[in-house]
C-alpha positions as a printed NumPy array, in Angstrom:
array([[ -0.012,  -0.015,   0.065],
       [  0.966,   3.645,  -0.398],
       [  2.491,   5.247,   2.631],
       [  2.46 ,   8.962,   3.305],
       [  5.204,  10.42 ,   5.432],
       [  4.653,  13.797,   7.097],
       [  7.294,  16.068,   8.579],
       [  7.494,  19.655,   9.868],
       [  5.29 ,  19.619,  12.928],
       [  6.286,  21.115,  16.206],
       [  5.667,  23.894,  18.67 ],
       [  5.441,  27.584,  17.708],
       [  4.217,  30.804,  19.343],
       [  1.039,  32.529,  18.176],
       [  1.734,  34.426,  15.003],
       [  4.558,  32.141,  14.04 ],
       [  4.868,  29.889,  11.006],
       [  5.45 ,  26.246,  10.211],
       [  5.667,  24.286,   6.979],
       [  4.378,  20.69 ,   6.737],
       [  5.607,  18.328,   4.054],
       [  4.11 ,  15.056,   2.882],
       [  5.683,  12.595,   0.466],
       [  4.151,   9.422,  -0.884],
       [  6.303,   6.254,  -0.808],
       [  5.413,   5.194,  -4.289],
       [  4.649,   6.928,  -7.615],
       [  0.869,   6.961,  -8.172],
       [ -1.833,   9.053,  -9.641],
       [ -3.804,  10.948,  -6.998],
       [ -6.869,  12.996,  -7.863],
       [ -6.349,  14.854,  -4.69 ],
       [ -3.721,  15.469,  -2.011],
       [ -4.065,  17.561,   0.997],
       [ -4.287,  17.965,   4.755],
       [ -6.731,  17.314,   7.553],
       [ -6.404,  17.907,  11.23 ],
       [ -7.881,  16.69 ,  14.48 ],
       [ -7.832,  18.5  ,  17.77 ],
       [ -8.334,  16.808,  21.163],
       [-12.037,  16.027,  21.591],
       [-12.928,  17.219,  18.085],
       [-13.626,  15.451,  14.825],
       [-11.142,  15.35 ,  11.954],
       [-11.72 ,  18.279,   9.619],
       [-10.465,  19.38 ,   6.229],
       [ -7.725,  21.943,   6.112],
       [ -6.71 ,  22.146,   2.514],
       [ -6.685,  19.942,  -0.696],
       [ -5.056,  20.277,  -4.024],
       [ -6.368,  18.591,  -7.217],
       [ -4.524,  17.425, -10.219],
       [ -5.183,  20.623, -12.069],
       [ -3.749,  22.553,  -9.094],
       [ -6.959,  24.007,  -7.903],
       [ -7.179,  24.287,  -4.102],
       [ -9.816,  24.096,  -1.465],
       [ -9.425,  25.6  ,   1.954],
       [-11.362,  25.564,   5.174],
       [-12.73 ,  28.941,   5.973],
       [-10.72 ,  29.114,   9.23 ],
       [ -7.426,  28.986,   7.434],
       [ -8.045,  31.03 ,   4.23 ],
       [ -5.436,  33.797,   3.885],
       [ -3.131,  32.13 ,   6.438],
       [ -2.351,  28.662,   5.062],
       [ -1.138,  27.798,   1.596],
       [ -1.129,  24.256,   0.106],
       [  0.937,  23.367,  -2.877],
       [  1.609,  20.215,  -4.735],
       [  4.303,  18.768,  -6.951],
       [  2.537,  16.118,  -9.121],
       [  5.712,  14.721, -10.48 ],
       [  7.177,  14.091,  -7.093],
       [  3.904,  13.2  ,  -5.392],
       [  4.426,  15.602,  -2.61 ],
       [  2.209,  18.221,  -0.945],
       [  3.246,  21.132,   1.295],
       [  1.28 ,  23.181,   3.776],
       [  2.674,  26.558,   4.58 ],
       [  1.105,  27.837,   7.818],
       [  1.433,  31.46 ,   8.672],
       [ -0.076,  33.65 ,  11.425],
       [ -0.755,  30.555,  13.521],
       [ -3.284,  30.661,  16.281],
       [ -3.811,  28.439,  19.358],
       [ -6.974,  27.21 ,  17.65 ],
       [ -4.714,  25.624,  14.991],
       [ -3.289,  23.194,  17.596],
       [ -4.061,  19.678,  16.318],
       [ -2.635,  16.554,  14.815],
       [ -2.253,  17.181,  11.062],
       [ -2.802,  14.33 ,   8.649],
       [ -1.642,  14.048,   5.044],
       [ -4.273,  12.621,   2.756],
       [ -4.144,  11.277,  -0.8  ],
       [ -6.921,   9.894,  -3.045],
       [ -6.199,   7.588,  -5.904],
       [ -7.444,   8.272,  -9.372],
       [ -8.265,   4.625, -10.224],
       [-11.44 ,   2.861,  -9.26 ],
       [-12.271,   1.917,  -6.669],
       [-10.995,   5.083,  -5.098],
       [ -8.775,   4.595,  -2.12 ],
       [ -7.924,   7.058,   0.637],
       [ -4.439,   6.966,   2.054],
       [ -3.494,   8.686,   5.331],
       [ -0.266,   9.672,   6.979],
       [  0.425,   8.813,  10.638],
       [ -0.06 ,  12.455,  11.626],
       [  2.265,  15.175,  12.87 ],
       [  1.562,  17.28 ,  15.941],
       [  1.307,  21.107,  15.653],
       [  1.128,  23.037,  18.882],
       [  0.602,  26.814,  18.986],
       [  0.912,  28.408,  22.433],
       [  2.636,  31.274,  24.258]])
């Protein structure tokens, strides 16, 4: 199976920045790659996704602060997070969806992002 490896998580003060990286273990065609997050006691929610054509979709809570980008050739996706807030604290998961049928969702193991003073 495809494995997704995330990196870049850590602790940062409010207003700071972090960049998350995700790389697929194998070459594959993904209709979508992106990021989800889950805070303690909360359900997992979409953060940002990037489709094959490069079009992006962001959660309202991160628009203007986060930027997702994708390198289709390398099967990688980045998440640049600026102006971080304590509310952004969560485990961030990389996600990829295969183009072939049946569609398959792949998930990374998650990387912790903590925003606090």
